[in-house]
Tab-separated table of C-alpha atoms in Angstrom:
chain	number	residue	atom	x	y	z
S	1442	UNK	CA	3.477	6.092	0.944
S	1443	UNK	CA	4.120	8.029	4.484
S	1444	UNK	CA	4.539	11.089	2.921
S	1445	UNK	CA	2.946	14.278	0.839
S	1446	UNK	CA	4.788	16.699	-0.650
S	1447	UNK	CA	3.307	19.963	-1.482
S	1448	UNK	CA	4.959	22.409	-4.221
S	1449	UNK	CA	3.080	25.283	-6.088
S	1450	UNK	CA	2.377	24.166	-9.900
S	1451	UNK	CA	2.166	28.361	-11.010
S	1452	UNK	CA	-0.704	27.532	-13.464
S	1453	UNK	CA	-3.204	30.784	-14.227
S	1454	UNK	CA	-6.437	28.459	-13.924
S	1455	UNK	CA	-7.823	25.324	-13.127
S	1456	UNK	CA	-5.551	21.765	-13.338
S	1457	UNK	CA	-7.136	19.706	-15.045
S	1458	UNK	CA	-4.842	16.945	-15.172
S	1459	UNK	CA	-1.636	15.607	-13.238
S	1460	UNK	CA	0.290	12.476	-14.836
S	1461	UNK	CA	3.432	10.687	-13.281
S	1462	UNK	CA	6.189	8.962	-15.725
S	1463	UNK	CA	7.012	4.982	-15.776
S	1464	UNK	CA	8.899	5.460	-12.891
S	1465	UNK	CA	6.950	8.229	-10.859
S	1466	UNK	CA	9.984	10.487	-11.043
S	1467	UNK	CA	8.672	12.850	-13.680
S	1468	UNK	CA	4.926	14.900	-13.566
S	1469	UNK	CA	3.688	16.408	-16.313
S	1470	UNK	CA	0.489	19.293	-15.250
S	1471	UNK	CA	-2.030	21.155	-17.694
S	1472	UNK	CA	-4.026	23.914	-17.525
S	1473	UNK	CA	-6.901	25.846	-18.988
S	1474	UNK	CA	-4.233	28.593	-18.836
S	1475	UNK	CA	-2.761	26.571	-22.372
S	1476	UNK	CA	-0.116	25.479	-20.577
S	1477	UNK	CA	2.353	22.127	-19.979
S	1478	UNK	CA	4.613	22.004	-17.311
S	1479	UNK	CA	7.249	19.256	-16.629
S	1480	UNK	CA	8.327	18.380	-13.178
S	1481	UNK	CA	11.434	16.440	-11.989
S	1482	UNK	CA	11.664	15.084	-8.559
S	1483	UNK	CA	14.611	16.426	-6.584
S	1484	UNK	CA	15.360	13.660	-4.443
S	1485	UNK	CA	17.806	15.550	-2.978
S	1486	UNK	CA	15.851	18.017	-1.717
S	1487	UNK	CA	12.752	16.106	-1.454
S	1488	UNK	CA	10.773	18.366	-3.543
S	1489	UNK	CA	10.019	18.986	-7.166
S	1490	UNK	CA	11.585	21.127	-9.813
S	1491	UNK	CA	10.241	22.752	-13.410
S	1492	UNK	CA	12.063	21.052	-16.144
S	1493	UNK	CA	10.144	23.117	-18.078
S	1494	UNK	CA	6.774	24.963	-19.056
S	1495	UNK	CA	5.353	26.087	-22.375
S	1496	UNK	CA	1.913	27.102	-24.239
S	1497	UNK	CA	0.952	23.767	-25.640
S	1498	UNK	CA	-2.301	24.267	-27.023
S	1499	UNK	CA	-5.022	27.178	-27.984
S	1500	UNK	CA	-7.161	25.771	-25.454
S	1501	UNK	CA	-8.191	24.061	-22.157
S	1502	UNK	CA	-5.748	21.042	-22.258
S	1503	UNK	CA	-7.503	18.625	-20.120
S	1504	UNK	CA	-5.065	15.250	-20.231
S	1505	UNK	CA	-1.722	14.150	-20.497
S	1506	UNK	CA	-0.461	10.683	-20.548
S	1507	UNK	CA	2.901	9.152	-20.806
S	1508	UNK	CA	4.490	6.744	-22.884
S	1509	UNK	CA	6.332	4.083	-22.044
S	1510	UNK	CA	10.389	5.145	-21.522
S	1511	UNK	CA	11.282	2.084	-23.594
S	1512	UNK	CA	9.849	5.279	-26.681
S	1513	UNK	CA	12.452	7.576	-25.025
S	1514	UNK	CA	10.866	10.507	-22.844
S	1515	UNK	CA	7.113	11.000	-24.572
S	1516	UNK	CA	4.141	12.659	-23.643
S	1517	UNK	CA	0.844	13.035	-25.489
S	1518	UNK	CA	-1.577	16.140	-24.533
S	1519	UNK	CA	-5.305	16.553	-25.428
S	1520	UNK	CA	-7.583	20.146	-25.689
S	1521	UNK	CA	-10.921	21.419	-26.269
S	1522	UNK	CA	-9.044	22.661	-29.572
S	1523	UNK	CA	-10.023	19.247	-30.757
S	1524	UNK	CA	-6.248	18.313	-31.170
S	1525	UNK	CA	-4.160	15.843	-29.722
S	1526	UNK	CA	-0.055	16.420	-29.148
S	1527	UNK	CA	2.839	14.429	-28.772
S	1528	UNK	CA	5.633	16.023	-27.230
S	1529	UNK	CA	9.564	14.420	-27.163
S	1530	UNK	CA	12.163	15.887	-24.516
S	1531	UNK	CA	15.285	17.410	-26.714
S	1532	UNK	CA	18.366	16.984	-24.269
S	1533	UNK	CA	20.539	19.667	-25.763
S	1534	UNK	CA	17.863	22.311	-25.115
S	1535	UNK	CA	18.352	24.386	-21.805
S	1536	UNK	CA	15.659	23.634	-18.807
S	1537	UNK	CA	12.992	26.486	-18.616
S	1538	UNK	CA	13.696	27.548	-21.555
S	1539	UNK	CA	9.890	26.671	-23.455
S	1540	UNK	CA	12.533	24.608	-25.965
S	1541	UNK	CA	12.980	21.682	-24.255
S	1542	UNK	CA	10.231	19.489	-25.391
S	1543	UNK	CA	9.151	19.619	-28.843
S	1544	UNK	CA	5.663	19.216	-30.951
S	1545	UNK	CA	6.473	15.810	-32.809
S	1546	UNK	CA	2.402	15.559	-34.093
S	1547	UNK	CA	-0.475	16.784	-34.456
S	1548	UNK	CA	-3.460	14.508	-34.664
S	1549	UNK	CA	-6.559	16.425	-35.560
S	1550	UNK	CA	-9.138	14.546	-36.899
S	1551	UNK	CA	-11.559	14.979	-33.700
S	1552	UNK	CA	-15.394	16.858	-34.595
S	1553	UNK	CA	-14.852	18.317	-31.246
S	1554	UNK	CA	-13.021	18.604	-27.770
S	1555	UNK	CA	-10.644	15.562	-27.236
S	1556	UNK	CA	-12.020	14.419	-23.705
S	1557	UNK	CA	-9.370	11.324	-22.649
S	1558	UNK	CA	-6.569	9.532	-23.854
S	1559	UNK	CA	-4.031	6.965	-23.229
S	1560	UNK	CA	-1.049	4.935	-24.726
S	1561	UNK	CA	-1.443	1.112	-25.264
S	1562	UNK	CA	-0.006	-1.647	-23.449
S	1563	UNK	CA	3.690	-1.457	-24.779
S	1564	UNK	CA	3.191	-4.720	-25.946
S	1565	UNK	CA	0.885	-3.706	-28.543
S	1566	UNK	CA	3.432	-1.065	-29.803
S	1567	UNK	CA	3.137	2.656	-29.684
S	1568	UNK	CA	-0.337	3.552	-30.137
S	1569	UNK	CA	-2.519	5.937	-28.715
S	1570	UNK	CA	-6.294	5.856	-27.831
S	1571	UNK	CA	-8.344	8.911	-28.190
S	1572	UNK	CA	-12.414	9.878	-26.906
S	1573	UNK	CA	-13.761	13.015	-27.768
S	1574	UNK	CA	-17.095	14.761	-27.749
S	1575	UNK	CA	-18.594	13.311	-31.342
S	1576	UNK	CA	-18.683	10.046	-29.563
S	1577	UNK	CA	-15.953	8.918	-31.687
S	1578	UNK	CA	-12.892	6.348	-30.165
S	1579	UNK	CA	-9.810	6.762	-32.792
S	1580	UNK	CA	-6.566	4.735	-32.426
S	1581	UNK	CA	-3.428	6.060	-34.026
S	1582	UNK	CA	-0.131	4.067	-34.112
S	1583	UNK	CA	3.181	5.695	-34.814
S	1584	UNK	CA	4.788	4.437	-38.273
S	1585	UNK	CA	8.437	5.498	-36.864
S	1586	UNK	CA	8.737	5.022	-33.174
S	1587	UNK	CA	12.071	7.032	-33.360
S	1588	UNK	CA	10.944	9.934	-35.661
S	1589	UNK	CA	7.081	10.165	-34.065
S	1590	UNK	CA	6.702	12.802	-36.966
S	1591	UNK	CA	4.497	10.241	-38.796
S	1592	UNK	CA	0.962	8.352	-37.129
S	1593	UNK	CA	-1.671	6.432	-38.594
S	1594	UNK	CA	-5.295	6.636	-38.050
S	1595	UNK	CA	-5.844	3.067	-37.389
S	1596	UNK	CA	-8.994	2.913	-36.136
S	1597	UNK	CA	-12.699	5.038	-35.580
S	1598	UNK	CA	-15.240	3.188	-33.136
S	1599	UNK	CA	-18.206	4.657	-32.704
S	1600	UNK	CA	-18.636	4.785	-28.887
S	1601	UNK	CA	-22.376	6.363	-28.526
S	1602	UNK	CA	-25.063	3.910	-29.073
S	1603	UNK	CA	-27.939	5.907	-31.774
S	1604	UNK	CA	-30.952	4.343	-30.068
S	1605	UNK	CA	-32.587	4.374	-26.640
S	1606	UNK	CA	-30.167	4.784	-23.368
S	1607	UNK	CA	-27.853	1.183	-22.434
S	1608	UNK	CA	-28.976	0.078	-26.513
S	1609	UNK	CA	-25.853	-2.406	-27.935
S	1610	UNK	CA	-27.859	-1.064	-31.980
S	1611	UNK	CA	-25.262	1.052	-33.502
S	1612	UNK	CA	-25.090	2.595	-37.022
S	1613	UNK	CA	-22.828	0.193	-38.973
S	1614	UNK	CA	-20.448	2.759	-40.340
S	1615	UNK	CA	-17.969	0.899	-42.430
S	1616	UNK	CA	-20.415	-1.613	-44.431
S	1617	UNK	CA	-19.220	-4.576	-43.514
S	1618	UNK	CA	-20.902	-6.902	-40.246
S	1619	UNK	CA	-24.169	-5.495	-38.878
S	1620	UNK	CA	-23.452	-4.731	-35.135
S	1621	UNK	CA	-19.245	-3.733	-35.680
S	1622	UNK	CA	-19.368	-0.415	-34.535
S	1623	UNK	CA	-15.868	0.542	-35.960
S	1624	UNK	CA	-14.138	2.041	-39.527
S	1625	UNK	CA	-11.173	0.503	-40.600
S	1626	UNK	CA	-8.360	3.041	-41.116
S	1627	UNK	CA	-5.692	1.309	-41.673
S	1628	UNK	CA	-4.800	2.852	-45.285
S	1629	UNK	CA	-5.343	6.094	-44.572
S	1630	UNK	CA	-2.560	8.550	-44.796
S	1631	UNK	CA	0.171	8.946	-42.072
S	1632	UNK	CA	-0.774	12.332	-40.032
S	1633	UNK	CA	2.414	14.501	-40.463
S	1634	UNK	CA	4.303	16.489	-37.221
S	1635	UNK	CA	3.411	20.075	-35.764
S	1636	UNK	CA	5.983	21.887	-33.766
S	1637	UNK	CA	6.346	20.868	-29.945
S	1638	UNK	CA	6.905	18.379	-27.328
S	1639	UNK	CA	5.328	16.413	-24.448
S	1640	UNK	CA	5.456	12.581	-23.375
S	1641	UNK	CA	3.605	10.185	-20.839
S	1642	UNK	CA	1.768	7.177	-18.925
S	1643	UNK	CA	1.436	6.792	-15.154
S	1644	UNK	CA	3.887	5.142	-12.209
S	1645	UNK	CA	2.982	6.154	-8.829
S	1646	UNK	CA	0.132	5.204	-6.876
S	1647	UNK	CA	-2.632	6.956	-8.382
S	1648	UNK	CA	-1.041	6.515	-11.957
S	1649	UNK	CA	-2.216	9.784	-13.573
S	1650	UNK	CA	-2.538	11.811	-10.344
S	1651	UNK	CA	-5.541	11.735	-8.975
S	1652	UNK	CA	-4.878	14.675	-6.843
S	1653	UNK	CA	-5.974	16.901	-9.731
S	1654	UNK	CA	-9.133	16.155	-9.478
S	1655	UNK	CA	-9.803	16.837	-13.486
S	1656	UNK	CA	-13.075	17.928	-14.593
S	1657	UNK	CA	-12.634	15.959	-18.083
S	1658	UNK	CA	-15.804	17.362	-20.109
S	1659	UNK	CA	-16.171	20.351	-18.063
S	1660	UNK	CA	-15.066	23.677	-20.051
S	1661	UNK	CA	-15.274	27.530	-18.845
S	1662	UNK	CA	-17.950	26.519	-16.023
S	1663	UNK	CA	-20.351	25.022	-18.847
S	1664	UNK	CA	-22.206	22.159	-18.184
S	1665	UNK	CA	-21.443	18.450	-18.859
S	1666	UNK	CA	-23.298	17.410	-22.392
S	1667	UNK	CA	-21.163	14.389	-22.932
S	1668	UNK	CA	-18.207	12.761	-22.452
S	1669	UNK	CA	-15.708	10.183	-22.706
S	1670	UNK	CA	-13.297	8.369	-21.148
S	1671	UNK	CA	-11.184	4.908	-22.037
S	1672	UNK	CA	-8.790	2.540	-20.918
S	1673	UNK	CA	-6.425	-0.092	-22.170
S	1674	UNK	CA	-6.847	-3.608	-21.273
S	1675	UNK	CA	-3.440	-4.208	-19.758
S	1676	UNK	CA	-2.672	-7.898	-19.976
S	1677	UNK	CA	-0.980	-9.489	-22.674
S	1678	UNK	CA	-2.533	-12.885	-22.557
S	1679	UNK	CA	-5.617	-11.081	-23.621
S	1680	UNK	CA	-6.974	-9.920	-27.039
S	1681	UNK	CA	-7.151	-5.843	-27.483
S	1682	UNK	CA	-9.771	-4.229	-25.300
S	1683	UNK	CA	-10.663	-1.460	-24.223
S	1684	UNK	CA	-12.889	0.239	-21.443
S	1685	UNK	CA	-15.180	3.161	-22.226
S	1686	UNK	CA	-17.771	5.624	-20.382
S	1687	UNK	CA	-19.773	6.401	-23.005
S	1688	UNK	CA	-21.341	9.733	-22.438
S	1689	UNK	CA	-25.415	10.462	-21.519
S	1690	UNK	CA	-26.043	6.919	-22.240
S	1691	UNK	CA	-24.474	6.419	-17.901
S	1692	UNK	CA	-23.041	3.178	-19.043
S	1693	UNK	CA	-19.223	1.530	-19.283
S	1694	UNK	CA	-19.011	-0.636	-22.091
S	1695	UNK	CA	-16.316	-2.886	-22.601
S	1696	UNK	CA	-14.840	-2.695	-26.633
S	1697	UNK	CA	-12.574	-5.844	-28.203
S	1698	UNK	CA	-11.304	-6.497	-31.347
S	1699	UNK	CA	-12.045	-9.653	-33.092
S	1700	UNK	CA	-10.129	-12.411	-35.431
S	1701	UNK	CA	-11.114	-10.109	-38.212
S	1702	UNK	CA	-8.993	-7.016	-36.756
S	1703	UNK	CA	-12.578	-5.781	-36.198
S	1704	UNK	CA	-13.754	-3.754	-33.071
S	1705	UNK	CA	-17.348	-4.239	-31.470
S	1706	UNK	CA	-18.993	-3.724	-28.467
S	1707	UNK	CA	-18.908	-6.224	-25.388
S	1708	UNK	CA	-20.361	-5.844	-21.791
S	1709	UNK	CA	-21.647	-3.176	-20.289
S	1710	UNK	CA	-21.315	-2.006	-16.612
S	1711	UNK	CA	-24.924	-0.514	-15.552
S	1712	UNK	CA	-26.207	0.693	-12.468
S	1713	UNK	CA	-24.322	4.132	-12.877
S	1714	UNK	CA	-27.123	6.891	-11.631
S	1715	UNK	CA	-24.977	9.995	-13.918
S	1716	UNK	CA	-22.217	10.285	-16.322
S	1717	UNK	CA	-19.049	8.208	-15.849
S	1718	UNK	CA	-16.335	10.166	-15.367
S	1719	UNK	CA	-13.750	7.716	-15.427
S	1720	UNK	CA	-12.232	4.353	-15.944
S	1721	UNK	CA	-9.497	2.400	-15.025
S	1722	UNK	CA	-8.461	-1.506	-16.257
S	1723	UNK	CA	-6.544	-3.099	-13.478
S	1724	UNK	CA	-3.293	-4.615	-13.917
S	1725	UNK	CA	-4.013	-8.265	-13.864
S	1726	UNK	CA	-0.980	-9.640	-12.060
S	1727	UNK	CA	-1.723	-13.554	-12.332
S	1728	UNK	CA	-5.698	-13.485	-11.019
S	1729	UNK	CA	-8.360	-15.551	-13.336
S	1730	UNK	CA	-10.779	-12.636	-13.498
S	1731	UNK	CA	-10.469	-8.635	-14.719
S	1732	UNK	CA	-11.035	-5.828	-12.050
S	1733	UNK	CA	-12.680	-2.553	-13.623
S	1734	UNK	CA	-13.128	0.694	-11.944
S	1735	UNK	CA	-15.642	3.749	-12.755
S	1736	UNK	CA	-15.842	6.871	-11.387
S	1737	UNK	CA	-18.945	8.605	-11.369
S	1738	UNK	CA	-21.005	11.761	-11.505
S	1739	UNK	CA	-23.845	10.690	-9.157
S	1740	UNK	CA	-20.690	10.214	-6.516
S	1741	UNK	CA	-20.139	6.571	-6.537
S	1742	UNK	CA	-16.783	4.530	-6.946
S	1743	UNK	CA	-17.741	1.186	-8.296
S	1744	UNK	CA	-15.677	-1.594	-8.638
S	1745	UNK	CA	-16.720	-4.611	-11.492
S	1746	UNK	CA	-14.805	-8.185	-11.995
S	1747	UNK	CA	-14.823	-9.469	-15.521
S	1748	UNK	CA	-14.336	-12.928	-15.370
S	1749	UNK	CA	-14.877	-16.415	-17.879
S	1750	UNK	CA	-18.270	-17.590	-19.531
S	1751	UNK	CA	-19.048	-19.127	-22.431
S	1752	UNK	CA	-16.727	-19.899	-25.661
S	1753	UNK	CA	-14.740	-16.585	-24.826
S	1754	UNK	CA	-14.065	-17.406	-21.493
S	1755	UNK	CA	-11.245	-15.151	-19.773
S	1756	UNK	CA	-7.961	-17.940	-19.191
S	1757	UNK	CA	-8.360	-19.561	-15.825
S	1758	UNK	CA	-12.083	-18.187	-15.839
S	1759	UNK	CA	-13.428	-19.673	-12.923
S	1760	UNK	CA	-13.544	-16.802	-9.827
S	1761	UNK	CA	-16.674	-14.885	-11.306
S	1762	UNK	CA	-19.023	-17.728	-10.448
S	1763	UNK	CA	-21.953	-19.588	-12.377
S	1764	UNK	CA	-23.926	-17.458	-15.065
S	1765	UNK	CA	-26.924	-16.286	-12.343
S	1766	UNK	CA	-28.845	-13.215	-12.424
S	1767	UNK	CA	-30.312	-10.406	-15.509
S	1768	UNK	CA	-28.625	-7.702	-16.741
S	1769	UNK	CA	-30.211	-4.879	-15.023
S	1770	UNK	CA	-28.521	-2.582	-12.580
S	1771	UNK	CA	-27.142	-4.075	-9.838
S	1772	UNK	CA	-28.482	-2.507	-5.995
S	1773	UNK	CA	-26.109	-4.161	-4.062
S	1774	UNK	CA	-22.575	-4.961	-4.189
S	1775	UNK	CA	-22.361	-8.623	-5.468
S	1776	UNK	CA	-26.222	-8.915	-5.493
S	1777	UNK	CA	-26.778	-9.481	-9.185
S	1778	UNK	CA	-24.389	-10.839	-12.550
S	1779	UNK	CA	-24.869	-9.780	-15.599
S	1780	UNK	CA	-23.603	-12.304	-18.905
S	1781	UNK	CA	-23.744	-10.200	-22.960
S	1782	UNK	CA	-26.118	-11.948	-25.237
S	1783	UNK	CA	-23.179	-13.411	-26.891
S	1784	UNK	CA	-22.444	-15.178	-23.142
S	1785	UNK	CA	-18.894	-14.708	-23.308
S	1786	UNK	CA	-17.785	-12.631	-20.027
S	1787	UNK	CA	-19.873	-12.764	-16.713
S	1788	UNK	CA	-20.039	-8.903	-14.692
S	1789	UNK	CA	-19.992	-8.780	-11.389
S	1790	UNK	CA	-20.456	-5.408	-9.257
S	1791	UNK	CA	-18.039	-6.061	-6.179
S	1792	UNK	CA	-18.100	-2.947	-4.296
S	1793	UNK	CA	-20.062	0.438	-4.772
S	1794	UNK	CA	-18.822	3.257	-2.612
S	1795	UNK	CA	-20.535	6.814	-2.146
S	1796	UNK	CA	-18.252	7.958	0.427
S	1797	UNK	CA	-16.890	11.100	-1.370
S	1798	UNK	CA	-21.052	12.234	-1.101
S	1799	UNK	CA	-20.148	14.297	-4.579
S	1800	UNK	CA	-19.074	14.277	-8.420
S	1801	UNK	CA	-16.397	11.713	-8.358
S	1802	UNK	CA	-13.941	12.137	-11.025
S	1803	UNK	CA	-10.967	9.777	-11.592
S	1804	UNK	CA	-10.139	6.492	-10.418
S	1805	UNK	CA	-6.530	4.840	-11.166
S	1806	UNK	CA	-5.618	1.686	-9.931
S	1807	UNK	CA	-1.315	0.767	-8.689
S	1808	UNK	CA	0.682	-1.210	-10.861
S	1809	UNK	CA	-0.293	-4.270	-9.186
S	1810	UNK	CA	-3.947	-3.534	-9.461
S	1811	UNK	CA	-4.491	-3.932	-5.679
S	1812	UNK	CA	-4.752	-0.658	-4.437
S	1813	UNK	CA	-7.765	1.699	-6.278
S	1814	UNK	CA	-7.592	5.406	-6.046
S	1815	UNK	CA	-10.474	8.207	-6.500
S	1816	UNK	CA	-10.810	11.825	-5.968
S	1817	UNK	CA	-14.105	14.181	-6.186
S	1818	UNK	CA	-15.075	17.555	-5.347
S	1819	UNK	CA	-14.663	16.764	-1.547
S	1820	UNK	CA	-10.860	17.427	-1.880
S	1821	UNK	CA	-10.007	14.130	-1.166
S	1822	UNK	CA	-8.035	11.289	-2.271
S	1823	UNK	CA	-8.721	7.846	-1.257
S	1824	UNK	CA	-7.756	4.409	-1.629
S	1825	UNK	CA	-9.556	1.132	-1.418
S	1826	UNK	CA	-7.988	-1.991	-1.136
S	1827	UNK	CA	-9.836	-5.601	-0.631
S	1828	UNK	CA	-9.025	-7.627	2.343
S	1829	UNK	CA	-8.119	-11.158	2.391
S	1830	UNK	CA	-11.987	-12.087	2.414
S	1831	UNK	CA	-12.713	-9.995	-0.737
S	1832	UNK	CA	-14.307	-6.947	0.979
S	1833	UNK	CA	-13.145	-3.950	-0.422
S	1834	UNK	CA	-12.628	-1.389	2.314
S	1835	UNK	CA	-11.289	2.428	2.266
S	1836	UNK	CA	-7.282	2.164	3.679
S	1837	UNK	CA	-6.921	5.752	3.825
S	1838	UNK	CA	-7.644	9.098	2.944
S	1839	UNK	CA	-5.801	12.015	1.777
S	1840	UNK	CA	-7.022	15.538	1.719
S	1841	UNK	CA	-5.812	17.995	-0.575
S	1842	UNK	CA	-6.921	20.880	1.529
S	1843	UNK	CA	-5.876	20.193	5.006
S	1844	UNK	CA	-2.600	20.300	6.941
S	1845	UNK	CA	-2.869	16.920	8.167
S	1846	UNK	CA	-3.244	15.533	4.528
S	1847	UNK	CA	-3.661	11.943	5.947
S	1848	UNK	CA	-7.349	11.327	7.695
S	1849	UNK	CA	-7.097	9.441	10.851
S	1850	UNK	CA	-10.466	7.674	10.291
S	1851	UNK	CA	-8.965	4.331	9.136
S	1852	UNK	CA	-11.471	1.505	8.675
């Protein structure tokens, strides 16, 4: 990347969220003005063009994500009107002409504002994770992946822990297993279209554009009180999991489902001083271990590696090292390892960064999970790549604010 290209989005109010396509030619922005806009790259012209902008929802949207093209051109749009939408692009309507992409669903069982949300891995099929403020992660799948006009509630996991702060004791909701944290929904009744469109999930280097610096659970200059924020275990050679901040409780918590078709909670990342802001699951491309990413409130980047332990050891386990250390918070990069009771996956904290010195709120890793992005209130982007000794370093910077976007200070 040698080059940033600037363009004026025309939103009324704050961006919360920026989000390229599968092949970074597309950006979708939202708005507490209500509003979606879709962008197409002009690579003639080197800039970028409205396909299109509409009112999407009767609130604060504060995400977008994409879905994979092989699902045609989909987007899916969450709001502090506790709904999520999923938007398809209809080719024979004109650009700019608030027709063009059309309200295929409306999902709207949230208690309150839908905080995050992303589509699975595409080989899991279309589905669609969701974290709002009732502490509640719901999974939908889509019963038609031509229609979209019909998804099923799959899933509820209860995310927020009911006792003391960093607690695994959860309420067990659905009968069942003492400990499973999650409700079954899997017969419940397909959840029937709306009236517009949108569609999404990241290419480009930052993956869901970093450069808007959302505020996720921030709303009409209120206060934080919780919130939530997932994401997809990418690999294939892996059983379903998923990565979530959960809220006041300043933990990550890592969330897999079982032989039963059960979810329940795994490791947790500690050692965050504030509210997670964000999470991103690395593309695995070949490597033995996981890399995790969280973003931060108390200004920290931190970077984790999941790797094999026990009878649920990752395949090739191996590069996390020998089962050593508690589980407490870790002080140091790489100074402690933390194993879960159940011994399956050993956490190691490989690099904890507080250069932004404020909030930091969204981390995305590249599709080759090498290269880690994060932006924060200092108006800057900036990415952190390890060297060939394992060191994670800062590569570069990019400010949002300044005419020479690209910081000199290389180290």
């Amino acid at each position: 990347m040698n080059e940033v290209v600037q363009f004026s989005a025309g939103h009324e109010d704050l961006i919360h969220d920026v989000a390229y396509d599968f092949y970074g030619k597309r950006l979708v922005t939202c708005s507490s003005d209500q509003k979606l806009k879709v962008w197409d790259m002009d690579e003639d012209k080197g800039n970028w063009a409205c396909n299109d902008s509409w009112k999407g929802h009767d609130s604060s949207i504060l995400k977008v994500a994409w879905a994979h093209p092989e699902y045609g051109q989909v987007f899916a749009s969450c709001s502090f009107d506790r709904t999520v939408r999923v938007w398809e692009e209809q080719d024979q309507e004109a650009k700019l002409g608030g027709r063009r992409w059309s309200e295929k669903a409306r999902l709207a069982d949230s208690k309150g504002p839908v905080q995050d949300l992303e589509f699975a891995p595409t080989h899991l099929g279309l589905k669609l994770a969701t974290a709002a403020s009732d502490g509640v992660l719901r999974i939908y799948e889509a019963m038609d992946v031509v229609q979209l006009g019909q998804w099923t509630l799959m899933d509820e996991i209860e995310i927020a822990s009911l006792g003391a702060i960093g607690s695994m004791e959860s309420a067990n909701i659905g009968g069942g297993v003492d400990g499973m944290i999650t409700r079954n929904q899997s017969n419940t009744g397909a959840v029937t279209s709306g009236g517009s469109t949108i569609a999404g999930s990241g290419g480009g280097l930052a993956g869901s554009g970093v450069a808007g610096a959302g505020v996720g659970g921030v709303g009409g200059g209120g206060a934080v009180t919780s919130h939530y924020c997932l994401s997809w275990c990418p690999s294939r050679f892996q059983p379903q999991m998923l990565l979530v901040g959960c809220g006041r409780e300043n933990v990550a918590k890592v969330f897999r489902i079982d032989a039963h078709g059960r979810w329940s909670p795994g490791e947790q990342l500690f050692g965050h001083g504030d509210v997670v802001t964000s999470v991103a699951w690395a593309p695995n491309m070949g490597r033995s271990y996981q890399l995790l990413a969280t973003a931060c409130r108390d200004g920290h980047v931190r970077i984790f590696r999941l790797s094999g332990g026990g009878s649920g050891a990752l395949p090739g386990g191996g590069d996390g090292g020998s089962s050593a250390g508690g589980g407490g918070p870790w002080q140091t990069a790489g100074a402690k390892k933390s194993t879960t009771a159940a011994g399956r996956f050993h956490v190691d904290l490989l690099a904890d960064f507080s250069d932004h010195g404020t909030e930091v709120w969204r981390v995305e890793w590249n599709v080759t999970g090498t290269i880690l992005s994060s932006s924060g209130d200092d108006g800057k982007v900036r990415l952190w790549k390890s060297s060939y000794m394992g060191e994670w370093r800062c590569m570069s910077i990019i400010s949002a604010e300044s005419a020479n976007p690209y910081d000199p200070a290389m180290r």
